[in-house]
Amino acid sequence: MTAGSRIVAMGHYQPSRVVTNDDLASTLETNDAWIRDRVGIAERRIADNESVADMAVFAAEKALATSGLAAADIDMVVVATCSAVDRCPNVATTVAARLGIAAPATFDLNTACSGFSYALATVDHAISAGASRNALVIGAEKLSDVVDWTDRTTAVLFADGAGAAVVSAVAEGEETQIGPVLWGSTPDKGDALTIGGWQPYIKQNGQAVFRWATTALAPFAAEVCKRAGVEPSELAAFVPHQANTRIIDGIVKRLGLSPDAVVAKDLVESGNTSAASIPLALSKLIERREVPSGAPVLLFGFGGGLTYAGQVIRCP
């Protein structure tokens, strides 16, 4: 068995079409100031022809190219998504086929907005158990497929995109760079956010989700740090699910982060991309060199289900 795993490289992809708040205000009873004040979003990217699998492949290609590994080195592909249209074959199998990965373990995972952290933990456990050596972990969503564009409470929130990580076993004698996961859910409140039926639309009880997020999540995030043996004040960056700036600010305030810590707020330009939001934001921070290699970073996802999951990683 190996001692654990590490993120080797990241990659991300966003569609080219930008939809601003003013664009939405032309068809909805809303305005830029209201959207920015309530959720902090200024614009979002919406896919035209790209599918969930397309975006997952584009992000994975970028991560794989940066990692220095070849497709032949990958033995597991996991895709976190709640918006894939096709049930079979799953998105992970399609990604593997298009990347030319031979005979990997492939599966999709759906815990909505916490999906990337769930998938990262699952792959970390597989590597630690010796069931995998090099894996692709992808969060990909095309939420525009399930948005009711006449509903201003949800149409202003959601968007499309993908983020991917190459995760590999650490070398013998090295410590793991992915900390213990804290994961769980509040199932009795699971109907606060749904995508249900054969012709689904996202439906959300915004107040219920906001109350849960602003009261319950900060202690969970603190517990993630405790399990990793890292004080919140030692974190170089915090990359939460990109749902709402007020939720993010509330968690940051209660956690007691260092004033120098980088707090990802990619939602301002990307909207809420569910399972894609954490890897998308993390990939951008790394690409811009905003976080030093090896520095501790807290990832924390939360949302539909109501599920949550997080871990402290060392920045690749």
CSV table of C-alpha atoms in Angstrom, one decimal:
chain,number,residue,atom,x,y,z
A,1,MET,CA,0.0,0.0,0.0
A,2,THR,CA,1.1,3.6,-0.7
A,3,ALA,CA,1.1,6.3,2.0
A,4,GLY,CA,-1.3,8.4,0.1
A,5,SER,CA,-1.7,10.7,-2.9
A,6,ARG,CA,-1.1,14.2,-4.2
A,7,ILE,CA,-2.6,16.4,-6.9
A,8,VAL,CA,0.0,16.6,-9.7
A,9,ALA,CA,-1.7,19.1,-12.0
A,10,MET,CA,-4.9,20.9,-12.7
A,11,GLY,CA,-6.8,22.0,-15.7
A,12,HIS,CA,-10.1,23.8,-16.5
A,13,TYR,CA,-12.4,24.7,-19.3
A,14,GLN,CA,-15.2,27.3,-19.7
A,15,PRO,CA,-17.5,27.9,-22.7
A,16,SER,CA,-16.8,31.1,-24.7
A,17,ARG,CA,-20.3,32.6,-24.4
A,18,VAL,CA,-20.5,35.1,-21.6
A,19,VAL,CA,-23.9,36.0,-20.2
A,20,THR,CA,-23.9,39.2,-18.0
A,21,ASN,CA,-26.4,40.3,-15.4
A,22,ASP,CA,-27.6,42.9,-17.8
A,23,ASP,CA,-28.3,40.2,-20.4
A,24,LEU,CA,-30.5,38.4,-17.9
A,25,ALA,CA,-32.2,41.6,-16.9
A,26,SER,CA,-33.4,42.0,-20.5
A,27,THR,CA,-35.7,39.0,-20.1
A,28,LEU,CA,-36.2,38.7,-16.3
A,29,GLU,CA,-37.5,41.0,-13.6
A,30,THR,CA,-34.1,41.6,-12.1
A,31,ASN,CA,-31.0,43.9,-12.4
A,32,ASP,CA,-27.3,43.9,-12.1
A,33,ALA,CA,-27.3,45.5,-8.6
A,34,TRP,CA,-29.8,43.0,-7.2
A,35,ILE,CA,-27.8,40.0,-8.4
A,36,ARG,CA,-24.5,41.3,-7.2
A,37,ASP,CA,-25.9,42.2,-3.8
A,38,ARG,CA,-27.7,39.0,-3.3
A,39,VAL,CA,-25.2,36.4,-4.6
A,40,GLY,CA,-22.1,38.3,-5.9
A,41,ILE,CA,-22.2,37.1,-9.5
A,42,ALA,CA,-21.5,39.5,-12.3
A,43,GLU,CA,-21.4,37.1,-15.3
A,44,ARG,CA,-21.4,33.5,-16.1
A,45,ARG,CA,-20.3,31.2,-19.0
A,46,ILE,CA,-23.0,29.2,-20.9
A,47,ALA,CA,-22.3,26.3,-23.2
A,48,ASP,CA,-23.9,26.3,-26.7
A,49,ASN,CA,-22.9,23.0,-28.3
A,50,GLU,CA,-20.5,21.6,-25.6
A,51,SER,CA,-21.8,18.7,-23.6
A,52,VAL,CA,-20.8,17.7,-20.1
A,53,ALA,CA,-18.4,15.2,-21.6
A,54,ASP,CA,-16.9,17.7,-24.0
A,55,MET,CA,-16.1,20.1,-21.2
A,56,ALA,CA,-14.8,17.3,-19.0
A,57,VAL,CA,-12.5,16.1,-21.8
A,58,PHE,CA,-11.1,19.7,-22.5
A,59,ALA,CA,-10.3,20.2,-18.8
A,60,ALA,CA,-8.8,16.7,-18.4
A,61,GLU,CA,-6.6,17.2,-21.5
A,62,LYS,CA,-5.2,20.4,-20.0
A,63,ALA,CA,-4.5,18.7,-16.6
A,64,LEU,CA,-2.9,15.7,-18.3
A,65,ALA,CA,-0.7,17.8,-20.5
A,66,THR,CA,0.5,19.8,-17.5
A,67,SER,CA,1.1,16.7,-15.4
A,68,GLY,CA,3.8,15.2,-17.6
A,69,LEU,CA,1.9,11.8,-17.6
A,70,ALA,CA,0.6,10.1,-20.7
A,71,ALA,CA,-2.9,8.7,-21.2
A,72,ALA,CA,-1.4,5.2,-20.8
A,73,ASP,CA,-0.4,6.1,-17.2
A,74,ILE,CA,-4.0,6.8,-16.1
A,75,ASP,CA,-5.8,3.8,-14.5
A,76,MET,CA,-8.9,5.5,-13.0
A,77,VAL,CA,-11.3,8.3,-14.2
A,78,VAL,CA,-13.9,9.7,-11.9
A,79,VAL,CA,-16.4,12.5,-13.0
A,80,ALA,CA,-18.4,14.4,-10.5
A,81,THR,CA,-21.6,15.7,-12.1
A,82,CYS,CA,-25.3,16.2,-11.5
A,83,SER,CA,-26.2,17.4,-15.0
A,84,ALA,CA,-25.2,14.6,-17.4
A,85,VAL,CA,-28.0,13.9,-19.8
A,86,ASP,CA,-26.9,10.4,-20.8
A,87,ARG,CA,-27.1,7.7,-18.2
A,88,CYS,CA,-25.1,5.0,-20.0
A,89,PRO,CA,-22.3,5.0,-20.9
A,90,ASN,CA,-21.3,7.3,-18.0
A,91,VAL,CA,-19.3,10.5,-18.6
A,92,ALA,CA,-16.1,9.0,-17.2
A,93,THR,CA,-16.2,6.2,-19.8
A,94,THR,CA,-16.7,8.7,-22.6
A,95,VAL,CA,-13.8,10.8,-21.3
A,96,ALA,CA,-11.5,7.8,-21.1
A,97,ALA,CA,-12.4,6.8,-24.7
A,98,ARG,CA,-11.8,10.2,-26.1
A,99,LEU,CA,-8.5,10.6,-24.3
A,100,GLY,CA,-7.3,7.2,-25.4
A,101,ILE,CA,-7.0,5.8,-21.8
A,102,ALA,CA,-7.0,2.0,-22.0
A,103,ALA,CA,-8.9,-0.1,-19.5
A,104,PRO,CA,-9.3,2.3,-16.6
A,105,ALA,CA,-11.8,2.1,-13.8
A,106,THR,CA,-14.5,4.6,-14.7
A,107,PHE,CA,-17.5,5.9,-12.8
A,108,ASP,CA,-19.5,9.1,-12.3
A,109,LEU,CA,-20.4,10.4,-8.9
A,110,ASN,CA,-23.3,12.7,-8.0
A,111,THR,CA,-23.3,14.6,-4.8
A,112,ALA,CA,-24.1,17.9,-6.7
A,113,CYS,CA,-22.0,20.8,-5.5
A,114,SER,CA,-19.8,18.8,-3.1
A,115,GLY,CA,-19.0,16.3,-5.9
A,116,PHE,CA,-15.4,17.2,-6.6
A,117,SER,CA,-14.4,16.8,-2.9
A,118,TYR,CA,-16.2,13.5,-2.7
A,119,ALA,CA,-14.5,12.3,-5.9
A,120,LEU,CA,-11.1,13.5,-4.7
A,121,ALA,CA,-11.5,11.6,-1.5
A,122,THR,CA,-12.7,8.4,-3.2
A,123,VAL,CA,-9.7,8.5,-5.5
A,124,ASP,CA,-7.3,9.2,-2.6
A,125,HIS,CA,-8.7,6.2,-0.8
A,126,ALA,CA,-8.4,4.0,-3.9
A,127,ILE,CA,-4.7,5.0,-4.3
A,128,SER,CA,-4.0,4.5,-0.6
A,129,ALA,CA,-5.5,1.0,-0.9
A,130,GLY,CA,-3.3,0.2,-3.9
A,131,ALA,CA,-6.3,0.0,-6.3
A,132,SER,CA,-5.0,2.9,-8.5
A,133,ARG,CA,-1.8,4.7,-9.2
A,134,ASN,CA,-2.7,7.7,-11.3
A,135,ALA,CA,-6.2,9.0,-11.6
A,136,LEU,CA,-8.2,11.8,-13.3
A,137,VAL,CA,-10.7,13.5,-11.1
A,138,ILE,CA,-13.1,15.8,-12.9
A,139,GLY,CA,-16.0,18.1,-11.9
A,140,ALA,CA,-18.1,19.0,-15.0
A,141,GLU,CA,-21.5,20.6,-15.3
A,142,LYS,CA,-23.9,21.9,-17.9
A,143,LEU,CA,-26.4,23.4,-15.6
A,144,SER,CA,-27.9,25.6,-18.4
A,145,ASP,CA,-29.6,22.4,-19.6
A,146,VAL,CA,-31.7,22.2,-16.4
A,147,VAL,CA,-32.2,25.9,-15.7
A,148,ASP,CA,-35.7,27.5,-16.1
A,149,TRP,CA,-34.7,30.7,-17.7
A,150,THR,CA,-37.9,32.3,-16.7
A,151,ASP,CA,-37.2,31.8,-13.0
A,152,ARG,CA,-35.1,34.7,-11.7
A,153,THR,CA,-34.4,32.9,-8.4
A,154,THR,CA,-32.3,30.2,-10.2
A,155,ALA,CA,-31.6,31.6,-13.7
A,156,VAL,CA,-29.2,34.2,-12.2
A,157,LEU,CA,-27.1,31.6,-10.3
A,158,PHE,CA,-26.1,28.6,-12.5
A,159,ALA,CA,-23.6,28.2,-15.3
A,160,ASP,CA,-21.4,25.7,-17.1
A,161,GLY,CA,-17.8,24.6,-17.0
A,162,ALA,CA,-15.3,21.9,-15.9
A,163,GLY,CA,-12.2,21.5,-13.8
A,164,ALA,CA,-9.9,18.5,-13.6
A,165,ALA,CA,-7.1,17.1,-11.5
A,166,VAL,CA,-4.5,14.5,-12.1
A,167,VAL,CA,-4.0,12.6,-8.8
A,168,SER,CA,-1.0,10.3,-8.2
A,169,ALA,CA,0.4,8.1,-5.5
A,170,VAL,CA,3.1,9.8,-3.5
A,171,ALA,CA,6.7,8.4,-3.7
A,172,GLU,CA,7.8,5.9,-1.1
A,173,GLY,CA,8.8,7.7,2.1
A,174,GLU,CA,6.8,10.9,1.3
A,175,GLU,CA,3.8,12.1,3.2
A,176,THR,CA,0.4,12.3,1.6
A,177,GLN,CA,-0.6,15.7,0.3
A,178,ILE,CA,-4.3,15.1,0.5
A,179,GLY,CA,-5.6,15.3,4.0
A,180,PRO,CA,-8.4,13.2,5.6
A,181,VAL,CA,-11.9,13.9,4.2
A,182,LEU,CA,-14.8,15.1,6.3
A,183,TRP,CA,-18.0,14.2,4.4
A,184,GLY,CA,-21.6,14.0,5.2
A,185,SER,CA,-25.1,15.3,4.6
A,186,THR,CA,-28.3,16.7,6.1
A,187,PRO,CA,-30.7,14.3,4.3
A,188,ASP,CA,-33.9,15.6,6.1
A,189,LYS,CA,-33.3,18.9,4.3
A,190,GLY,CA,-32.3,17.3,1.0
A,191,ASP,CA,-35.4,18.6,-0.9
A,192,ALA,CA,-34.2,22.2,-0.4
A,193,LEU,CA,-32.5,21.9,-3.8
A,194,THR,CA,-33.6,19.4,-6.5
A,195,ILE,CA,-33.2,18.5,-10.1
A,196,GLY,CA,-36.0,16.0,-10.6
A,197,GLY,CA,-38.1,14.3,-13.2
A,198,TRP,CA,-37.7,13.4,-16.9
A,199,GLN,CA,-37.7,17.0,-18.0
A,200,PRO,CA,-36.0,18.5,-15.0
A,201,TYR,CA,-35.5,22.1,-13.8
A,202,ILE,CA,-33.4,23.2,-10.8
A,203,LYS,CA,-35.7,24.1,-8.0
A,204,GLN,CA,-34.3,25.7,-4.8
A,205,ASN,CA,-35.6,26.9,-1.5
A,206,GLY,CA,-33.0,29.6,-1.4
A,207,GLN,CA,-33.7,30.8,2.2
A,208,ALA,CA,-33.4,27.2,3.6
A,209,VAL,CA,-30.1,26.6,1.8
A,210,PHE,CA,-28.7,30.0,2.9
A,211,ARG,CA,-29.6,29.4,6.5
A,212,TRP,CA,-28.1,25.9,6.5
A,213,ALA,CA,-24.9,27.2,4.8
A,214,THR,CA,-24.4,30.1,7.0
A,215,THR,CA,-25.0,28.3,10.3
A,216,ALA,CA,-23.8,24.7,9.8
A,217,LEU,CA,-20.8,24.8,7.5
A,218,ALA,CA,-18.1,26.8,9.3
A,219,PRO,CA,-17.7,24.1,12.1
A,220,PHE,CA,-17.4,21.4,9.4
A,221,ALA,CA,-14.7,23.4,7.6
A,222,ALA,CA,-12.9,23.8,10.9
A,223,GLU,CA,-13.1,20.0,11.5
A,224,VAL,CA,-11.5,19.4,8.1
A,225,CYS,CA,-8.5,21.5,9.2
A,226,LYS,CA,-8.3,19.7,12.5
A,227,ARG,CA,-8.3,16.3,10.9
A,228,ALA,CA,-5.4,17.5,8.7
A,229,GLY,CA,-3.5,18.8,11.6
A,230,VAL,CA,-3.6,22.4,10.2
A,231,GLU,CA,-4.8,25.5,11.9
A,232,PRO,CA,-7.1,27.6,9.8
A,233,SER,CA,-4.7,30.5,10.3
A,234,GLU,CA,-2.0,28.5,8.6
A,235,LEU,CA,-4.0,28.1,5.4
A,236,ALA,CA,-2.6,29.8,2.3
A,237,ALA,CA,-5.9,29.6,0.5
A,238,PHE,CA,-9.5,28.6,0.9
A,239,VAL,CA,-11.4,27.3,-2.1
A,240,PRO,CA,-15.0,26.7,-1.2
A,241,HIS,CA,-17.9,25.8,-3.5
A,242,GLN,CA,-18.7,29.0,-5.5
A,243,ALA,CA,-22.4,29.5,-4.5
A,244,ASN,CA,-22.7,32.9,-2.9
A,245,THR,CA,-20.2,35.5,-1.8
A,246,ARG,CA,-22.2,36.1,1.4
A,247,ILE,CA,-22.0,32.4,2.3
A,248,ILE,CA,-18.2,32.4,1.6
A,249,ASP,CA,-17.6,35.6,3.6
A,250,GLY,CA,-19.5,34.1,6.5
A,251,ILE,CA,-17.5,30.9,6.6
A,252,VAL,CA,-14.2,32.9,6.3
A,253,LYS,CA,-15.2,35.1,9.2
A,254,ARG,CA,-16.0,32.2,11.5
A,255,LEU,CA,-12.9,30.2,10.5
A,256,GLY,CA,-10.4,32.8,11.4
A,257,LEU,CA,-8.2,32.7,8.3
A,258,SER,CA,-5.0,34.7,8.0
A,259,PRO,CA,-5.5,38.1,6.4
A,260,ASP,CA,-3.0,36.9,3.8
A,261,ALA,CA,-4.9,33.8,2.8
A,262,VAL,CA,-6.3,33.8,-0.7
A,263,VAL,CA,-10.1,33.2,-0.8
A,264,ALA,CA,-11.4,32.0,-4.1
A,265,LYS,CA,-14.3,34.0,-5.5
A,266,ASP,CA,-14.5,32.7,-9.0
A,267,LEU,CA,-18.3,32.9,-9.0
A,268,VAL,CA,-18.1,36.6,-9.7
A,269,GLU,CA,-17.1,35.8,-13.3
A,270,SER,CA,-18.2,32.1,-13.5
A,271,GLY,CA,-21.4,31.8,-11.6
A,272,ASN,CA,-22.3,28.6,-9.7
A,273,THR,CA,-21.0,25.6,-11.6
A,274,SER,CA,-21.8,23.0,-8.9
A,275,ALA,CA,-19.3,20.1,-9.0
A,276,ALA,CA,-17.1,22.0,-11.4
A,277,SER,CA,-16.7,25.1,-9.2
A,278,ILE,CA,-13.9,24.0,-6.8
A,279,PRO,CA,-11.6,22.5,-9.4
A,280,LEU,CA,-12.3,25.4,-11.8
A,281,ALA,CA,-11.4,28.0,-9.1
A,282,LEU,CA,-8.4,26.0,-7.9
A,283,SER,CA,-7.0,25.6,-11.4
A,284,LYS,CA,-7.2,29.3,-12.0
A,285,LEU,CA,-5.4,30.1,-8.7
A,286,ILE,CA,-2.6,27.8,-9.7
A,287,GLU,CA,-2.4,29.0,-13.3
A,288,ARG,CA,-2.1,32.6,-11.9
A,289,ARG,CA,0.5,31.4,-9.4
A,290,GLU,CA,-1.5,33.0,-6.5
A,291,VAL,CA,-0.7,30.1,-4.1
A,292,PRO,CA,2.8,28.7,-3.6
A,293,SER,CA,3.5,25.1,-4.4
A,294,GLY,CA,3.3,22.9,-1.3
A,295,ALA,CA,1.2,25.4,0.6
A,296,PRO,CA,-1.9,24.1,2.5
A,297,VAL,CA,-5.2,24.8,0.8
A,298,LEU,CA,-8.7,24.0,2.2
A,299,LEU,CA,-11.2,22.7,-0.3
A,300,PHE,CA,-14.8,22.6,0.9
A,301,GLY,CA,-17.9,21.7,-1.2
A,302,PHE,CA,-21.5,21.9,-0.1
A,303,GLY,CA,-24.9,22.0,-1.7
A,304,GLY,CA,-27.6,19.8,-3.2
A,305,GLY,CA,-28.5,16.9,-1.0
A,306,LEU,CA,-27.7,18.7,1.4
A,307,THR,CA,-24.2,17.3,1.1
A,308,TYR,CA,-20.8,18.6,2.2
A,309,ALA,CA,-17.2,17.4,1.9
A,310,GLY,CA,-13.8,18.9,2.3
A,311,GLN,CA,-10.1,18.2,2.7
A,312,VAL,CA,-6.8,20.1,3.1
A,313,ILE,CA,-4.5,19.6,0.2
A,314,ARG,CA,-1.0,20.7,-0.6
A,315,CYS,CA,-1.0,23.0,-3.6
A,316,PRO,CA,0.6,21.3,-6.7
